[in-house]
mmCIF file of C-alpha atoms in Angstrom:
data_model
loop_
_atom_site.group_PDB
_atom_site.id
_atom_site.type_symbol
_atom_site.label_atom_id
_atom_site.label_comp_id
_atom_site.label_asym_id
_atom_site.label_seq_id
_atom_site.Cartn_x
_atom_site.Cartn_y
_atom_site.Cartn_z
ATOM 1 C CA MET A 354 13.045 5.441 -11.690
ATOM 2 C CA SER A 355 9.412 7.268 -10.204
ATOM 3 C CA VAL A 356 7.049 8.352 -13.025
ATOM 4 C CA PRO A 357 7.400 12.250 -13.553
ATOM 5 C CA ARG A 358 5.181 14.232 -12.661
ATOM 6 C CA PHE A 359 2.947 17.001 -15.255
ATOM 7 C CA THR A 360 1.153 19.978 -14.895
ATOM 8 C CA ARG A 361 -0.497 22.648 -17.468
ATOM 9 C CA PRO A 362 2.114 25.386 -19.089
ATOM 10 C CA LYS A 363 2.101 28.582 -17.605
ATOM 11 C CA THR A 364 1.381 30.287 -21.324
ATOM 12 C CA PRO A 365 -1.909 29.663 -23.492
ATOM 13 C CA ALA A 366 -2.096 25.448 -24.807
ATOM 14 C CA SER A 367 -1.254 27.317 -29.293
ATOM 15 C CA ASP A 368 1.738 29.425 -27.599
ATOM 16 C CA SER A 369 3.411 26.265 -25.953
ATOM 17 C CA PRO A 370 3.423 22.706 -27.742
ATOM 18 C CA SER A 371 5.425 20.560 -25.628
ATOM 19 C CA PRO A 372 6.182 16.336 -26.334
ATOM 20 C CA TYR A 373 3.675 15.867 -23.304
ATOM 21 C CA LEU A 374 -0.304 15.830 -23.989
ATOM 22 C CA TYR A 375 -3.095 15.732 -21.320
ATOM 23 C CA VAL A 376 -6.009 13.826 -22.667
ATOM 24 C CA ALA A 377 -9.765 13.336 -20.688
ATOM 25 C CA ASN A 378 -12.180 10.526 -21.487
ATOM 26 C CA CYS A 379 -9.585 7.691 -21.986
ATOM 27 C CA GLY A 380 -8.121 5.353 -19.596
ATOM 28 C CA PRO A 381 -8.768 2.251 -18.514
ATOM 29 C CA ALA A 382 -12.159 3.162 -16.561
ATOM 30 C CA VAL A 383 -13.577 3.771 -19.656
ATOM 31 C CA GLY A 384 -12.487 0.375 -21.269
ATOM 32 C CA LEU A 385 -9.251 2.230 -22.513
ATOM 33 C CA SER A 386 -6.185 0.187 -21.614
ATOM 34 C CA TYR A 387 -2.668 1.833 -21.962
ATOM 35 C CA ASP A 388 -2.135 -0.555 -25.311
ATOM 36 C CA THR A 389 -4.703 0.528 -26.746
ATOM 37 C CA ILE A 390 -4.706 4.510 -26.514
ATOM 38 C CA ALA A 391 -0.988 3.613 -27.568
ATOM 39 C CA SER A 392 -1.421 2.009 -31.068
ATOM 40 C CA VAL A 393 -3.606 5.310 -31.455
ATOM 41 C CA PHE A 394 -0.618 7.939 -30.789
ATOM 42 C CA ASN A 395 1.868 5.975 -32.353
ATOM 43 C CA THR A 396 1.132 6.799 -35.342
ATOM 44 C CA PHE A 397 1.777 10.744 -35.573
ATOM 45 C CA GLY A 398 5.343 9.993 -33.821
ATOM 46 C CA GLU A 399 6.752 7.917 -31.646
ATOM 47 C CA VAL A 400 4.678 6.979 -27.975
ATOM 48 C CA LYS A 401 7.934 7.076 -25.168
ATOM 49 C CA GLY A 402 5.227 6.741 -22.443
ATOM 50 C CA ILE A 403 1.085 6.594 -21.809
ATOM 51 C CA TYR A 404 1.052 7.329 -17.496
ATOM 52 C CA ALA A 405 -1.998 7.119 -15.416
ATOM 53 C CA ALA A 406 -3.066 11.683 -14.819
ATOM 54 C CA ASP A 407 -5.118 11.121 -11.789
ATOM 55 C CA GLU A 408 -6.672 8.447 -10.427
ATOM 56 C CA SER A 409 -9.692 8.412 -12.084
ATOM 57 C CA GLY A 410 -8.228 5.873 -14.374
ATOM 58 C CA THR A 411 -9.714 8.330 -17.407
ATOM 59 C CA ARG A 412 -7.045 10.346 -18.177
ATOM 60 C CA VAL A 413 -3.872 10.248 -19.115
ATOM 61 C CA ILE A 414 -0.439 11.315 -19.403
ATOM 62 C CA VAL A 415 1.102 10.851 -23.199
ATOM 63 C CA SER A 416 3.954 11.629 -23.639
ATOM 64 C CA TYR A 417 6.377 11.918 -27.381
ATOM 65 C CA SER A 418 9.349 11.905 -27.794
ATOM 66 C CA GLU A 419 8.403 14.561 -30.082
ATOM 67 C CA ALA A 420 6.627 18.263 -29.741
ATOM 68 C CA ASN A 421 5.497 18.111 -33.342
ATOM 69 C CA SER A 422 4.672 14.370 -32.682
ATOM 70 C CA ALA A 423 2.315 15.529 -30.035
ATOM 71 C CA GLN A 424 1.139 19.033 -32.701
ATOM 72 C CA GLN A 425 0.095 16.905 -34.747
ATOM 73 C CA ALA A 426 -1.620 14.511 -33.049
ATOM 74 C CA LEU A 427 -3.806 17.546 -31.053
ATOM 75 C CA THR A 428 -4.486 18.449 -34.089
ATOM 76 C CA ALA A 429 -5.736 15.149 -35.577
ATOM 77 C CA LEU A 430 -7.660 14.022 -32.164
ATOM 78 C CA ASN A 431 -8.650 16.934 -29.486
ATOM 79 C CA ARG A 432 -13.052 16.819 -28.815
ATOM 80 C CA LYS A 433 -13.992 14.441 -32.164
ATOM 81 C CA SER A 434 -14.411 11.070 -32.413
ATOM 82 C CA CYS A 435 -11.484 8.087 -32.642
ATOM 83 C CA ALA A 436 -13.203 5.803 -33.939
ATOM 84 C CA ASP A 437 -10.020 3.223 -32.659
ATOM 85 C CA LEU A 438 -11.200 4.557 -29.394
ATOM 86 C CA GLY A 439 -14.405 2.883 -29.087
ATOM 87 C CA GLY A 440 -15.804 6.110 -31.256
ATOM 88 C CA ARG A 441 -14.744 8.354 -27.919
ATOM 89 C CA SER A 442 -14.410 12.160 -28.111
ATOM 90 C CA LEU A 443 -11.095 13.171 -26.420
ATOM 91 C CA HIS A 444 -10.170 16.152 -24.630
ATOM 92 C CA ILE A 445 -6.248 16.447 -25.207
ATOM 93 C CA ARG A 446 -4.088 19.666 -24.485
ATOM 94 C CA TYR A 447 -0.550 20.669 -23.904
ATOM 95 C CA SER A 448 1.500 19.285 -20.611
ATOM 96 C CA VAL A 449 4.768 20.018 -18.567
ATOM 97 C CA ILE A 450 6.767 18.244 -16.184
ATOM 98 C CA GLN A 451 6.911 19.700 -13.118
ATOM 99 C CA PRO A 452 10.638 21.272 -13.159
ATOM 100 C CA ASN A 453 10.261 20.620 -8.617
ATOM 101 C CA CYS A 454 12.427 17.467 -8.640
ATOM 102 C CA GLU A 455 11.812 16.773 -5.334
ATOM 103 C CA ALA A 456 8.409 16.375 -5.941
ATOM 104 C CA GLU A 457 9.552 14.337 -8.733
ATOM 105 C CA SER A 458 11.825 12.195 -6.793
ATOM 106 C CA GLN A 459 8.819 11.117 -4.723
ATOM 107 C CA GLN A 460 6.178 10.777 -7.045
ATOM 108 C CA VAL A 461 4.943 6.610 -6.832
ATOM 109 C CA ASN A 462 5.410 5.214 -10.290
ATOM 110 C CA GLU A 463 1.105 4.000 -10.864
ATOM 111 C CA HIS A 464 2.634 0.789 -13.368
ATOM 112 C CA ILE A 465 5.140 -1.428 -11.050
ATOM 113 C CA PRO A 466 2.561 -5.035 -12.301
ATOM 114 C CA VAL A 467 0.850 -5.426 -9.710
ATOM 115 C CA SER A 468 0.838 -8.906 -8.863
ATOM 116 C CA LEU A 469 -1.911 -12.046 -7.284
ATOM 117 C CA LEU A 470 0.542 -14.240 -5.542
ATOM 118 C CA ASP A 471 2.876 -14.101 -2.932
ATOM 119 C CA SER A 472 5.681 -15.971 -5.507
ATOM 120 C CA GLU A 473 4.850 -13.695 -8.361
ATOM 121 C CA VAL A 474 6.247 -11.240 -5.606
ATOM 122 C CA ASN A 475 10.100 -12.484 -4.310
ATOM 123 C CA ILE A 476 10.187 -11.284 -1.137
ATOM 124 C CA PRO A 477 11.301 -13.588 0.885
ATOM 125 C CA GLY A 478 8.908 -14.015 3.855
ATOM 126 C CA LEU A 479 6.442 -12.785 1.739
ATOM 127 C CA TYR A 480 2.943 -15.260 2.094
ATOM 128 C CA LEU A 481 -0.571 -14.308 0.895
ATOM 129 C CA VAL A 482 -4.020 -16.816 1.504
ATOM 130 C CA HIS A 483 -6.273 -16.715 -0.494
ATOM 131 C CA ASP A 484 -9.858 -16.633 0.999
ATOM 132 C CA PHE A 485 -8.608 -18.052 4.845
ATOM 133 C CA LEU A 486 -12.228 -17.078 6.178
ATOM 134 C CA SER A 487 -15.041 -17.729 4.045
ATOM 135 C CA PRO A 488 -17.860 -14.594 3.266
ATOM 136 C CA GLN A 489 -20.008 -15.987 6.243
ATOM 137 C CA GLU A 490 -17.344 -15.906 8.008
ATOM 138 C CA GLU A 491 -15.898 -12.403 7.250
ATOM 139 C CA LYS A 492 -20.382 -10.872 7.649
ATOM 140 C CA GLU A 493 -19.957 -12.764 11.457
ATOM 141 C CA LEU A 494 -16.346 -10.552 12.383
ATOM 142 C CA LEU A 495 -17.143 -7.591 10.429
ATOM 143 C CA ALA A 496 -20.849 -7.154 12.863
ATOM 144 C CA ALA A 497 -18.304 -8.334 15.331
ATOM 145 C CA VAL A 498 -16.557 -5.094 15.993
ATOM 146 C CA ASP A 499 -19.328 -3.123 14.919
ATOM 147 C CA GLU A 500 -21.061 -3.688 17.631
ATOM 148 C CA ARG A 501 -17.786 -2.228 19.856
ATOM 149 C CA PRO A 502 -16.614 0.935 20.346
ATOM 150 C CA TRP A 503 -14.233 2.230 17.166
ATOM 151 C CA ILE A 504 -11.121 5.428 17.685
ATOM 152 C CA SER A 505 -11.301 8.407 15.274
ATOM 153 C CA LEU A 506 -8.735 9.129 13.778
ATOM 154 C CA SER A 507 -8.097 11.712 11.357
ATOM 155 C CA LYS A 508 -8.808 9.305 8.351
ATOM 156 C CA ARG A 509 -10.267 6.349 9.490
ATOM 157 C CA ARG A 510 -11.370 4.322 12.413
ATOM 158 C CA VAL A 511 -9.359 1.706 14.790
ATOM 159 C CA GLN A 512 -9.975 -0.630 17.681
ATOM 160 C CA HIS A 513 -7.183 -2.146 19.362
ATOM 161 C CA TYR A 514 -7.565 -5.549 21.129
ATOM 162 C CA GLY A 515 -4.361 -7.383 23.840
ATOM 163 C CA TYR A 516 -2.950 -4.072 23.660
ATOM 164 C CA GLU A 517 -3.616 -0.465 22.613
ATOM 165 C CA PHE A 518 -0.514 0.531 20.041
ATOM 166 C CA CYS A 519 0.093 4.270 20.212
ATOM 167 C CA TYR A 520 0.759 6.373 17.073
ATOM 168 C CA GLY A 521 2.237 9.209 18.894
ATOM 169 C CA THR A 522 6.011 7.116 19.865
ATOM 170 C CA ARG A 523 4.708 4.354 17.876
ATOM 171 C CA ASN A 524 4.701 1.509 20.532
ATOM 172 C CA VAL A 525 3.217 -0.428 22.577
ATOM 173 C CA ASP A 526 2.751 0.815 26.272
ATOM 174 C CA THR A 527 3.501 -2.949 28.392
ATOM 175 C CA LYS A 528 2.206 -1.706 31.369
ATOM 176 C CA LEU A 529 -1.687 -1.045 30.147
ATOM 177 C CA HIS A 530 -2.954 -4.694 29.821
ATOM 178 C CA LEU A 531 -6.168 -4.546 27.972
ATOM 179 C CA GLY A 532 -6.945 -8.284 28.109
ATOM 180 C CA GLU A 533 -6.698 -10.858 25.863
ATOM 181 C CA LEU A 534 -8.532 -10.787 22.191
ATOM 182 C CA PRO A 535 -11.191 -11.440 21.587
ATOM 183 C CA SER A 536 -13.668 -14.310 21.498
ATOM 184 C CA PHE A 537 -14.401 -14.093 18.118
ATOM 185 C CA VAL A 538 -10.784 -14.313 16.283
ATOM 186 C CA SER A 539 -10.758 -17.638 18.064
ATOM 187 C CA SER A 540 -11.288 -19.494 15.717
ATOM 188 C CA VAL A 541 -9.141 -17.437 13.135
ATOM 189 C CA LEU A 542 -6.394 -17.728 15.537
ATOM 190 C CA GLU A 543 -6.245 -20.725 15.354
ATOM 191 C CA ARG A 544 -6.324 -21.481 12.297
ATOM 192 C CA ILE A 545 -3.462 -18.947 11.884
ATOM 193 C CA SER A 546 -2.241 -21.826 13.943
ATOM 194 C CA LEU A 547 -1.520 -23.987 10.698
ATOM 195 C CA PHE A 548 -0.157 -20.281 8.755
ATOM 196 C CA PRO A 549 1.904 -22.690 5.309
ATOM 197 C CA GLY A 550 5.182 -21.332 4.882
ATOM 198 C CA LEU A 551 5.967 -21.353 8.730
ATOM 199 C CA ASN A 552 9.065 -23.920 9.972
ATOM 200 C CA SER A 553 6.279 -26.265 11.718
ATOM 201 C CA SER A 554 7.816 -26.430 15.053
ATOM 202 C CA THR A 555 7.754 -21.953 14.596
ATOM 203 C CA SER A 556 5.052 -20.850 18.344
ATOM 204 C CA ILE A 557 2.368 -18.705 16.852
ATOM 205 C CA LEU A 558 1.939 -16.679 20.120
ATOM 206 C CA LEU A 559 -0.600 -13.684 19.360
ATOM 207 C CA ASP A 560 -1.752 -10.984 21.682
ATOM 208 C CA GLN A 561 -2.626 -7.621 19.761
ATOM 209 C CA LEU A 562 -4.843 -6.720 17.474
ATOM 210 C CA THR A 563 -5.744 -4.286 15.361
ATOM 211 C CA VAL A 564 -8.996 -3.551 13.642
ATOM 212 C CA ASN A 565 -8.556 -0.519 10.862
ATOM 213 C CA GLU A 566 -11.688 1.081 8.867
ATOM 214 C CA TYR A 567 -10.654 2.514 5.661
ATOM 215 C CA PRO A 568 -13.018 4.458 3.789
ATOM 216 C CA PRO A 569 -12.445 4.962 -0.178
ATOM 217 C CA GLY A 570 -8.853 6.475 -0.966
ATOM 218 C CA VAL A 571 -7.412 5.996 2.357
ATOM 219 C CA GLY A 572 -4.615 3.961 2.505
ATOM 220 C CA LEU A 573 -1.334 3.804 4.547
ATOM 221 C CA SER A 574 0.974 5.880 4.925
ATOM 222 C CA PRO A 575 5.302 3.477 3.380
ATOM 223 C CA HIS A 576 6.098 2.213 7.622
ATOM 224 C CA VAL A 577 7.881 -0.325 8.970
ATOM 225 C CA ASP A 578 6.335 -2.101 12.340
ATOM 226 C CA THR A 579 8.806 -0.888 15.386
ATOM 227 C CA HIS A 580 11.046 -3.529 15.929
ATOM 228 C CA SER A 581 11.071 -2.567 19.336
ATOM 229 C CA ALA A 582 7.246 -3.053 19.960
ATOM 230 C CA PHE A 583 6.237 -6.705 18.303
ATOM 231 C CA GLU A 584 8.405 -9.425 17.677
ATOM 232 C CA GLY A 585 8.551 -11.290 13.932
ATOM 233 C CA LEU A 586 5.471 -12.057 12.553
ATOM 234 C CA ILE A 587 2.214 -10.101 11.544
ATOM 235 C CA PHE A 588 -0.469 -10.987 9.755
ATOM 236 C CA SER A 589 -2.358 -8.858 8.467
ATOM 237 C CA LEU A 590 -7.011 -10.375 7.380
ATOM 238 C CA SER A 591 -8.336 -8.266 5.242
ATOM 239 C CA LEU A 592 -12.230 -8.138 4.751
ATOM 240 C CA ALA A 593 -14.786 -5.765 2.745
ATOM 241 C CA GLY A 594 -13.071 -4.143 0.192
ATOM 242 C CA PRO A 595 -9.930 -5.477 -2.474
ATOM 243 C CA CYS A 596 -6.386 -2.793 -1.452
ATOM 244 C CA ILE A 597 -2.899 -3.169 -3.848
ATOM 245 C CA MET A 598 -0.236 -3.163 -0.767
ATOM 246 C CA GLU A 599 3.159 -1.669 -2.028
ATOM 247 C CA PHE A 600 6.557 -2.427 -0.953
ATOM 248 C CA ARG A 601 10.204 -1.091 -1.274
ATOM 249 C CA ARG A 602 13.586 -1.454 -0.033
ATOM 250 C CA TYR A 603 16.165 0.576 -0.675
ATOM 251 C CA LEU A 604 19.204 -1.500 -1.875
ATOM 252 C CA ASP A 605 21.857 0.945 0.136
ATOM 253 C CA GLY A 606 20.177 -1.082 3.158
ATOM 254 C CA SER A 607 20.386 -4.750 4.648
ATOM 255 C CA TRP A 608 19.476 -6.604 7.769
ATOM 256 C CA VAL A 609 21.462 -9.425 9.632
ATOM 257 C CA PRO A 610 20.001 -10.774 12.461
ATOM 258 C CA ASP A 611 20.686 -10.071 15.241
ATOM 259 C CA ALA A 612 22.674 -12.899 17.257
ATOM 260 C CA ALA A 613 22.207 -12.346 20.583
ATOM 261 C CA SER A 614 17.921 -12.818 19.965
ATOM 262 C CA SER A 615 15.408 -13.861 17.547
ATOM 263 C CA ALA A 616 15.533 -10.774 16.193
ATOM 264 C CA TYR A 617 16.279 -9.068 12.869
ATOM 265 C CA THR A 618 18.021 -5.617 12.861
ATOM 266 C CA LYS A 619 17.997 -2.939 9.609
ATOM 267 C CA VAL A 620 20.822 -1.791 9.114
ATOM 268 C CA GLU A 621 19.201 1.466 5.945
ATOM 269 C CA ASN A 622 20.927 4.629 4.588
ATOM 270 C CA VAL A 623 17.560 6.210 2.991
ATOM 271 C CA VAL A 624 18.990 9.539 2.069
ATOM 272 C CA ASN A 625 20.329 10.232 -0.921
ATOM 273 C CA CYS A 626 18.989 6.688 -1.932
ATOM 274 C CA SER A 627 17.118 6.217 -6.201
ATOM 275 C CA ASN A 628 17.765 2.380 -5.977
ATOM 276 C CA LEU A 629 14.716 2.118 -4.448
ATOM 277 C CA VAL A 630 12.817 -1.337 -5.276
ATOM 278 C CA ARG A 631 9.342 -1.806 -5.275
ATOM 279 C CA ARG A 632 7.258 -4.840 -5.904
ATOM 280 C CA SER A 633 2.813 -4.250 -6.364
ATOM 281 C CA LEU A 634 0.549 -7.622 -4.108
ATOM 282 C CA TYR A 635 -3.471 -7.385 -4.588
ATOM 283 C CA LEU A 636 -5.302 -8.308 -1.718
ATOM 284 C CA PRO A 637 -8.055 -9.425 -1.853
ATOM 285 C CA PRO A 638 -10.675 -10.115 1.035
ATOM 286 C CA ARG A 639 -10.703 -12.725 3.816
ATOM 287 C CA SER A 640 -7.405 -13.533 2.025
ATOM 288 C CA ILE A 641 -4.995 -13.376 4.501
ATOM 289 C CA LEU A 642 -1.061 -12.191 4.709
ATOM 290 C CA LEU A 643 2.092 -12.761 6.423
ATOM 291 C CA LEU A 644 5.061 -10.809 6.933
ATOM 292 C CA SER A 645 8.150 -12.031 8.409
ATOM 293 C CA GLY A 646 12.345 -12.523 7.777
ATOM 294 C CA GLU A 647 13.085 -9.516 5.452
ATOM 295 C CA ALA A 648 9.520 -8.358 3.954
ATOM 296 C CA ARG A 649 9.040 -7.869 7.493
ATOM 297 C CA TYR A 650 12.606 -5.954 8.425
ATOM 298 C CA ALA A 651 13.959 -4.967 5.252
ATOM 299 C CA TRP A 652 10.785 -3.639 3.546
ATOM 300 C CA GLN A 653 8.347 -0.776 4.324
ATOM 301 C CA HIS A 654 4.837 -2.190 3.000
ATOM 302 C CA TYR A 655 2.214 0.624 2.021
ATOM 303 C CA ILE A 656 -1.170 1.242 0.529
ATOM 304 C CA PRO A 657 -1.579 3.755 -2.187
ATOM 305 C CA HIS A 658 -4.404 6.264 -1.408
ATOM 306 C CA HIS A 659 -6.502 5.914 -4.368
ATOM 307 C CA LYS A 660 -10.020 5.366 -4.952
ATOM 308 C CA ILE A 661 -9.165 2.656 -7.997
ATOM 309 C CA ASP A 662 -6.230 -0.004 -8.388
ATOM 310 C CA ILE A 663 -5.325 -0.985 -11.533
ATOM 311 C CA VAL A 664 -4.723 -5.441 -11.600
ATOM 312 C CA ASN A 665 -3.623 -6.284 -15.270
ATOM 313 C CA GLN A 666 -5.221 -3.310 -17.194
ATOM 314 C CA SER A 667 -8.221 -3.930 -15.127
ATOM 315 C CA VAL A 668 -10.473 -1.361 -13.012
ATOM 316 C CA ILE A 669 -10.753 -2.542 -9.596
ATOM 317 C CA ARG A 670 -12.838 0.385 -6.928
ATOM 318 C CA ARG A 671 -12.092 0.083 -3.528
ATOM 319 C CA GLY A 672 -15.429 -0.338 -1.584
ATOM 320 C CA ALA A 673 -17.495 1.879 0.500
ATOM 321 C CA ARG A 674 -14.534 0.421 2.956
ATOM 322 C CA ARG A 675 -12.102 -2.084 3.731
ATOM 323 C CA VAL A 676 -11.436 -3.693 7.395
ATOM 324 C CA SER A 677 -7.816 -4.813 7.986
ATOM 325 C CA PHE A 678 -7.502 -7.385 10.636
ATOM 326 C CA THR A 679 -3.817 -7.387 11.575
ATOM 327 C CA PHE A 680 -2.012 -9.507 14.987
ATOM 328 C CA ARG A 681 1.583 -9.054 16.700
ATOM 329 C CA LYS A 682 3.115 -10.561 18.448
ATOM 330 C CA VAL A 683 4.508 -7.925 22.113
ATOM 331 C CA GLY A 684 8.242 -7.906 21.755
ATOM 332 C CA ILE A 685 9.694 -9.302 25.384
ATOM 333 C CA THR A 686 13.399 -6.824 25.125
ATOM 334 C CA ARG A 687 9.851 -4.804 25.120
ATOM 335 C CA ARG A 688 7.848 -5.725 28.018
ATOM 336 C CA VAL A 689 11.261 -6.318 29.865
ATOM 337 C CA ARG A 690 12.273 -2.440 29.299
ATOM 338 C CA SER A 691 8.659 -1.670 30.790
ATOM 339 C CA THR A 692 9.328 -3.640 33.778
ATOM 340 C CA ILE A 693 12.682 -2.354 34.304
ATOM 341 C CA ILE A 694 10.876 1.227 34.203
ATOM 342 C CA CYS A 695 7.889 0.193 35.693
ATOM 343 C CA HIS A 696 9.997 -0.687 39.346
ATOM 344 C CA LYS A 697 12.237 1.560 39.131
ATOM 345 C CA GLU A 698 8.961 4.907 39.097
ATOM 346 C CA GLN A 699 8.225 2.487 42.288
ATOM 347 C CA SER A 700 12.098 2.349 43.639
ATOM 348 C CA GLY A 701 12.151 6.402 43.940
ATOM 349 C CA TRP A 702 15.036 5.070 40.884
#
């Protein structure tokens, strides 16, 4: 179930008591855990939940079971120093749930437990390796891409190698081969060939690289990498800054292997689907993530548009930039289709 969204009441606060309080100068970014906040506000009545009011980490919503409890807390704590909260002076007002049910259903749950290890996420086919590179190797890779031209998108910059990914069609044009992958990733590719978790007989041939540069607060929309464009292994190397990657799966959908190939077919019905499972994983700098099998085809992955992330009640601020190297293999069926189209055009079919 998603976290409800809150807003100010339309009438003055003194005339519109509600079970919900907006509390400023309070939250993980100022050293106050949700458990600590709950213990203080519980003295005035049953607290149903503590929610992040925004992405700052300094403002929360306190949800009571009864409006009378919220009224007592507001009277006792508003604009007064609270010793149990580090002597901070809280700024409190009433809040109400937004009536827009659609917005509520789409709100991301800010309190999904964040895992540090792939085994904690428990998604088949997902692997995370920490410290895949040394700090010096990271520095050299960043210097190498910064010497090359960037393509500016609306909120981030990208570079493509091997084949260009077309964001309009969410596909690649295999007739436009950009050449071999650059030499500065040769050592990375060699290390990937020894990646843990893969069958020793698995052949890893990667021919497409997209480099993304994310400024603070910019994330990635939920998606599954296009099936027809790429084969089954996707490697994502994180450099310069950390982030949280979240995963979600609609349980009304399923994924099945295609008996005629090594690909998988996704069968999902997300319309009116509320049976949603979410997972969250912390990606530190110099780590590399592998999406394969179920993780590749059945789960959407995305990066929330945050400037800070809450990991085990600690505030992790995103760096001035985060750069990802995503390595993929262009799909065979996509290559065959492009060749046929090219032949038809040349033959006048």
